């Protein structure tokens, strides 16, 4: 996982927290989109004051786990996070230019086991967070065993130990917790101070390998899929088949805002553009 949303937002607030609609409401929610980008784009991410100080809680952070160590820049929202990474020699997923990650978070402990019990094509990885003084189980991550693309889906499930550290009681840990309730427990009465609410949709251009991977993900997680999009709860992944592509391309990320904002167009870098209109905004990758 390339995501430290809860940790970063708790730190921020105390110093001053879909896969879409399938056959039924899903018990997982879109939590993070990450992408590995060029250094010049990474450097420019926080250069615009509206982007950095009005739209997003913006942080750069280094994380060390039992499987990886990485630094990223984060646009943190009320219910989701967008993460940007630099290419690295670590050779993990997320370290290669144009790697794209879509991470979901389960609402209840046990969801991943229930998926794995009926599907032999998935596996669960345990990820421990480490520091100089401690190591504890952070989360479990469910993924497809085989993936030959630069796109990775994963479903994360926080450990009971992590949830206790975030303020959950034993009874709350046993229940299914909606994102709104999760934030109430973790952040208390602290009001989210920016305008980014949640991730509404993304658009991908996919080759044949990418399309097959999307179909496997939809089948494994029981998401709704048709010729234009995959959906889980209120989150959609739009896709277009382009057979000659060497790899999958992320075209844009659409986000919901907490309130109406005037129309605005901002060139964050030569390759990244932000469009704002009313209660939505779109990050375009040019």
Short mmCIF file of C-alpha atoms in Angstrom, two decimals:
data_model
loop_
_atom_site.label_atom_id
_atom_site.label_comp_id
_atom_site.label_asym_id
_atom_site.label_seq_id
_atom_site.Cartn_x
_atom_site.Cartn_y
_atom_site.Cartn_z
CA UNK A 1 0.00 0.00 0.00
CA UNK A 2 1.18 3.49 -0.83
CA UNK A 3 -1.26 5.18 1.54
CA UNK A 4 -1.06 6.77 4.99
CA UNK A 5 -4.27 8.80 4.92
CA UNK A 6 -5.47 8.34 8.50
CA UNK A 7 -2.06 8.93 10.02
CA UNK A 8 -1.38 12.10 8.04
CA UNK A 9 -4.79 13.66 8.59
CA UNK A 10 -4.77 12.93 12.32
CA UNK A 11 -1.36 14.61 12.58
CA UNK A 12 -2.63 17.60 10.60
CA UNK A 13 -5.82 18.12 12.57
CA UNK A 14 -4.31 17.67 16.00
CA UNK A 15 -1.63 20.22 15.20
CA UNK A 16 -4.11 23.04 14.12
CA UNK A 17 -10.17 10.89 7.43
CA UNK A 18 -16.14 3.00 -3.81
CA UNK A 19 -15.89 0.49 -5.66
CA UNK A 20 -19.31 1.56 -6.97
CA UNK A 21 -22.71 0.19 -7.03
CA UNK A 22 -22.77 -3.45 -7.97
CA UNK A 23 -25.55 -5.94 -7.39
CA UNK A 24 -25.87 -4.54 -3.87
CA UNK A 25 -24.15 -1.92 -1.78
CA UNK A 26 -20.56 -3.04 -1.31
CA UNK A 27 -18.80 -3.23 2.04
CA UNK A 28 -15.65 -1.66 0.62
CA UNK A 29 -14.99 1.95 -0.44
CA UNK A 30 -12.51 3.70 -2.71
CA UNK A 31 -9.79 5.00 -0.44
CA UNK A 32 -6.72 5.96 -2.50
CA UNK A 33 -5.56 6.47 -6.07
CA UNK A 34 -1.81 6.58 -6.57
CA UNK A 35 0.34 7.16 -9.62
CA UNK A 36 4.08 7.28 -10.25
CA UNK A 37 4.95 10.48 -12.16
CA UNK A 38 7.95 12.31 -13.59
CA UNK A 39 10.20 14.31 -11.26
CA UNK A 40 9.32 17.70 -12.80
CA UNK A 41 5.60 17.03 -12.25
CA UNK A 42 6.21 15.79 -8.69
CA UNK A 43 8.19 18.94 -7.86
CA UNK A 44 5.40 21.21 -9.12
CA UNK A 45 2.52 19.58 -7.21
CA UNK A 46 2.46 22.02 -4.27
CA UNK A 47 3.50 25.14 -6.20
CA UNK A 48 -0.01 26.59 -6.56
CA UNK A 49 -1.46 28.08 -3.36
CA UNK A 50 -5.10 27.28 -4.28
CA UNK A 51 -4.21 23.63 -4.81
CA UNK A 52 -2.03 23.38 -1.71
CA UNK A 53 -3.95 25.50 0.80
CA UNK A 54 -7.60 25.60 -0.36
CA UNK A 55 -8.48 22.44 -2.25
CA UNK A 56 -6.38 19.77 -0.53
CA UNK A 57 -4.62 18.97 2.69
CA UNK A 58 -1.17 18.64 1.10
CA UNK A 59 1.60 16.60 2.70
CA UNK A 60 4.86 14.93 1.74
CA UNK A 61 5.79 11.93 3.84
CA UNK A 62 8.16 8.96 3.98
CA UNK A 63 6.74 5.63 5.14
CA UNK A 64 8.61 2.48 6.16
CA UNK A 65 6.80 -0.87 6.24
CA UNK A 66 7.91 -4.48 6.45
CA UNK A 67 7.77 -4.73 2.65
CA UNK A 68 8.73 -1.29 1.37
CA UNK A 69 9.99 2.23 2.06
CA UNK A 70 8.73 5.14 -0.01
CA UNK A 71 8.17 8.88 -0.13
CA UNK A 72 5.06 10.43 -1.63
CA UNK A 73 3.14 13.65 -1.95
CA UNK A 74 -0.47 13.43 -0.82
CA UNK A 75 -3.65 15.31 -1.67
CA UNK A 76 -5.72 14.28 1.35
CA UNK A 77 -9.50 14.56 1.27
CA UNK A 78 -12.28 14.06 3.77
CA UNK A 79 -12.88 10.47 2.63
CA UNK A 80 -10.08 9.66 0.18
CA UNK A 81 -6.50 10.41 -0.84
CA UNK A 82 -4.62 10.96 -4.10
CA UNK A 83 -0.96 10.01 -3.87
CA UNK A 84 1.92 10.84 -6.20
CA UNK A 85 5.17 8.88 -6.25
CA UNK A 86 8.55 9.23 -7.90
CA UNK A 87 10.23 6.41 -9.82
CA UNK A 88 12.49 4.39 -7.53
CA UNK A 89 15.04 1.59 -7.77
CA UNK A 90 13.20 -0.42 -5.09
CA UNK A 91 11.44 -2.28 -7.91
CA UNK A 92 8.15 -2.58 -6.02
CA UNK A 93 4.79 -1.81 -7.58
CA UNK A 94 4.44 1.97 -7.53
CA UNK A 95 8.16 2.52 -8.14
CA UNK A 96 7.91 2.47 -11.94
CA UNK A 97 6.87 5.47 -14.04
CA UNK A 98 3.12 5.34 -14.82
CA UNK A 99 2.33 2.65 -12.23
CA UNK A 100 -1.30 3.19 -11.16
CA UNK A 101 -2.82 1.93 -7.93
CA UNK A 102 -6.48 1.81 -6.91
CA UNK A 103 -6.95 0.98 -3.24
CA UNK A 104 -10.17 0.21 -1.44
CA UNK A 105 -10.77 -0.09 2.29
CA UNK A 106 -13.07 -2.67 3.86
CA UNK A 107 -15.70 -1.55 6.34
CA UNK A 108 -15.25 -4.53 8.62
CA UNK A 109 -12.57 -7.01 9.65
CA UNK A 110 -13.17 -10.34 7.90
CA UNK A 111 -14.22 -9.04 4.48
CA UNK A 112 -10.92 -10.07 2.87
CA UNK A 113 -11.08 -13.58 4.29
CA UNK A 114 -14.62 -13.98 2.98
CA UNK A 115 -13.43 -13.07 -0.55
CA UNK A 116 -10.35 -15.30 -0.37
CA UNK A 117 -12.35 -18.28 0.90
CA UNK A 118 -14.29 -18.46 -2.37
CA UNK A 119 -11.62 -17.34 -4.84
CA UNK A 120 -8.30 -19.10 -5.38
CA UNK A 121 -7.00 -16.32 -7.68
CA UNK A 122 -6.43 -13.85 -4.84
CA UNK A 123 -3.93 -13.63 -2.01
CA UNK A 124 -3.63 -11.63 1.21
CA UNK A 125 -0.43 -9.84 2.21
CA UNK A 126 0.18 -8.67 5.77
CA UNK A 127 1.90 -5.29 6.01
CA UNK A 128 3.60 -4.13 9.20
CA UNK A 129 4.47 -0.50 9.83
CA UNK A 130 7.91 0.08 11.31
CA UNK A 131 9.78 2.80 13.13
CA UNK A 132 12.95 2.93 15.19
CA UNK A 133 11.01 1.93 18.31
CA UNK A 134 8.07 -0.24 17.22
CA UNK A 135 6.55 -2.59 14.68
CA UNK A 136 2.89 -3.53 14.46
CA UNK A 137 0.46 -5.03 11.95
CA UNK A 138 -0.93 -2.12 9.96
CA UNK A 139 -3.28 -3.80 7.50
CA UNK A 140 -3.96 -6.80 5.29
CA UNK A 141 -4.07 -6.27 1.50
CA UNK A 142 -5.99 -8.51 -0.89
CA UNK A 143 -4.81 -8.61 -4.51
CA UNK A 144 -5.00 -10.86 -7.55
CA UNK A 145 -2.09 -13.31 -7.59
CA UNK A 146 -1.31 -12.69 -11.26
CA UNK A 147 -1.05 -9.25 -12.83
CA UNK A 148 0.90 -8.35 -15.97
CA UNK A 149 -0.16 -4.69 -16.12
CA UNK A 150 0.93 -1.34 -14.64
CA UNK A 151 -2.44 -1.13 -12.82
CA UNK A 152 -3.00 -2.71 -9.43
CA UNK A 153 -6.23 -3.09 -7.47
CA UNK A 154 -6.07 -3.89 -3.79
CA UNK A 155 -8.51 -4.03 -0.89
CA UNK A 156 -7.07 -3.01 2.47
CA UNK A 157 -8.29 -4.01 5.89
CA UNK A 158 -6.86 -2.34 8.99
CA UNK A 159 -5.78 -4.67 11.79
CA UNK A 160 -7.56 -4.66 15.15
CA UNK A 161 -4.34 -3.31 16.66
CA UNK A 162 -4.28 -0.38 14.23
CA UNK A 163 -7.96 0.40 14.80
CA UNK A 164 -7.44 0.46 18.57
CA UNK A 165 -4.60 2.92 18.07
CA UNK A 166 -6.98 5.07 16.00
CA UNK A 167 -9.51 5.15 18.84
CA UNK A 168 -11.89 2.26 18.11
CA UNK A 169 -13.42 0.30 20.98
CA UNK A 170 -13.63 -3.51 20.91
CA UNK A 171 -17.33 -3.31 20.03
CA UNK A 172 -16.73 -0.84 17.19
CA UNK A 173 -14.00 -3.06 15.73
CA UNK A 174 -16.54 -5.88 15.36
CA UNK A 175 -19.05 -3.72 13.45
CA UNK A 176 -19.29 -2.60 9.83
CA UNK A 177 -18.24 1.06 9.84
CA UNK A 178 -19.24 3.54 7.13
CA UNK A 179 -16.61 6.12 6.06
CA UNK A 180 -18.54 8.90 7.84
CA UNK A 181 -18.57 6.93 11.09
CA UNK A 182 -14.90 6.02 10.67
CA UNK A 183 -14.02 9.73 10.51
CA UNK A 184 -16.12 10.53 13.59
CA UNK A 185 -14.22 7.94 15.61
CA UNK A 186 -10.75 8.88 14.33
CA UNK A 187 -11.04 12.66 14.04
CA UNK A 188 -13.69 13.47 16.62
CA UNK A 189 -15.03 17.01 16.36
CA UNK A 190 -12.24 18.23 14.08
CA UNK A 191 -13.78 19.57 10.88
CA UNK A 192 -12.04 18.73 7.61
CA UNK A 193 -10.37 22.04 6.67
CA UNK A 194 -10.24 21.82 2.84
CA UNK A 195 -12.59 21.25 -0.11
CA UNK A 196 -11.70 17.74 -1.39
CA UNK A 197 -14.44 15.36 -0.25
CA UNK A 198 -14.04 12.04 -2.12
CA UNK A 199 -13.02 10.43 -5.40
CA UNK A 200 -15.95 10.25 -7.80
CA UNK A 201 -14.40 8.51 -10.81
CA UNK A 202 -11.30 7.93 -12.89
CA UNK A 203 -10.82 7.33 -16.60
CA UNK A 204 -8.36 4.80 -18.01
CA UNK A 205 -7.19 3.86 -21.48
CA UNK A 206 -6.48 0.13 -21.49
CA UNK A 207 -4.93 -2.46 -23.80
CA UNK A 208 -6.09 -6.08 -24.02
CA UNK A 209 -4.11 -7.12 -20.92
CA UNK A 210 -5.61 -4.18 -19.04
CA UNK A 211 -9.16 -5.03 -20.08
CA UNK A 212 -8.74 -8.65 -19.00
CA UNK A 213 -7.38 -7.47 -15.64
CA UNK A 214 -10.38 -5.16 -15.12
CA UNK A 215 -12.75 -8.03 -15.85
CA UNK A 216 -10.96 -10.28 -13.34
CA UNK A 217 -11.12 -7.58 -10.66
CA UNK A 218 -14.83 -6.99 -11.28
CA UNK A 219 -15.55 -10.72 -11.11
CA UNK A 220 -13.50 -11.26 -7.96
CA UNK A 221 -15.06 -8.35 -6.06
CA UNK A 222 -18.57 -8.62 -7.51
CA UNK A 223 -18.47 -5.13 -9.02
CA UNK A 224 -20.84 -3.95 -11.68
CA UNK A 225 -19.15 -3.88 -15.10
CA UNK A 226 -20.32 -2.95 -18.60
CA UNK A 227 -18.66 -1.78 -21.82
CA UNK A 228 -17.93 1.68 -20.40
CA UNK A 229 -17.22 1.42 -16.68
CA UNK A 230 -16.78 -0.59 -13.50
CA UNK A 231 -18.70 0.62 -10.48
CA UNK A 232 -18.53 0.10 -6.73
CA UNK A 233 -20.93 2.13 -4.59
CA UNK A 234 -20.51 5.75 -5.74
CA UNK A 235 -17.13 5.27 -7.44
CA UNK A 236 -16.72 4.53 -11.17
CA UNK A 237 -13.77 3.48 -13.30
CA UNK A 238 -14.42 4.50 -16.89
CA UNK A 239 -12.29 2.75 -19.48
CA UNK A 240 -11.62 2.83 -23.22
CA UNK A 241 -9.96 -0.01 -25.10
CA UNK A 242 -6.93 0.99 -27.18
CA UNK A 243 -5.29 -2.22 -28.34
CA UNK A 244 -1.99 -0.65 -29.43
CA UNK A 245 -1.13 0.86 -26.04
CA UNK A 246 2.05 -0.47 -24.43
CA UNK A 247 0.55 0.06 -20.97
CA UNK A 248 -2.54 1.41 -19.20
CA UNK A 249 -2.90 5.20 -19.12
CA UNK A 250 -4.62 7.25 -16.40
CA UNK A 251 -6.41 10.12 -18.16
CA UNK A 252 -8.12 11.89 -15.27
CA UNK A 253 -9.32 11.70 -11.69
CA UNK A 254 -12.68 13.30 -10.88
CA UNK A 255 -13.34 14.36 -7.29
CA UNK A 256 -16.35 15.58 -5.33
CA UNK A 257 -15.96 18.81 -3.37
CA UNK A 258 -17.47 19.81 -0.05
CA UNK A 259 -19.07 22.95 -1.54
CA UNK A 260 -19.59 24.86 -4.78
CA UNK A 261 -16.52 26.68 -6.09
CA UNK A 262 -16.11 29.11 -9.01
CA UNK A 263 -14.87 27.68 -12.31
CA UNK A 264 -11.11 27.55 -12.42
CA UNK A 265 -8.40 26.06 -14.61
CA UNK A 266 -4.88 25.59 -13.23
CA UNK A 267 -1.82 24.16 -14.95
CA UNK A 268 -0.11 22.39 -12.06
CA UNK A 269 2.70 21.32 -14.39
CA UNK A 270 3.23 20.76 -18.11
CA UNK A 271 1.61 17.32 -17.74
CA UNK A 272 -1.02 17.86 -15.00
CA UNK A 273 -4.01 20.20 -15.19
CA UNK A 274 -6.75 20.93 -12.64
CA UNK A 275 -10.28 21.95 -13.64
CA UNK A 276 -12.80 23.12 -11.03
CA UNK A 277 -16.52 23.58 -11.66
CA UNK A 278 -19.22 23.85 -8.98
CA UNK A 279 -18.97 20.81 -6.66
CA UNK A 280 -16.52 18.77 -8.73
CA UNK A 281 -12.91 19.04 -9.82
CA UNK A 282 -10.88 17.05 -12.30
CA UNK A 283 -7.16 16.30 -12.37
CA UNK A 284 -6.15 15.70 -15.98
CA UNK A 285 -2.97 13.92 -17.03
CA UNK A 286 -1.91 15.34 -20.37
#
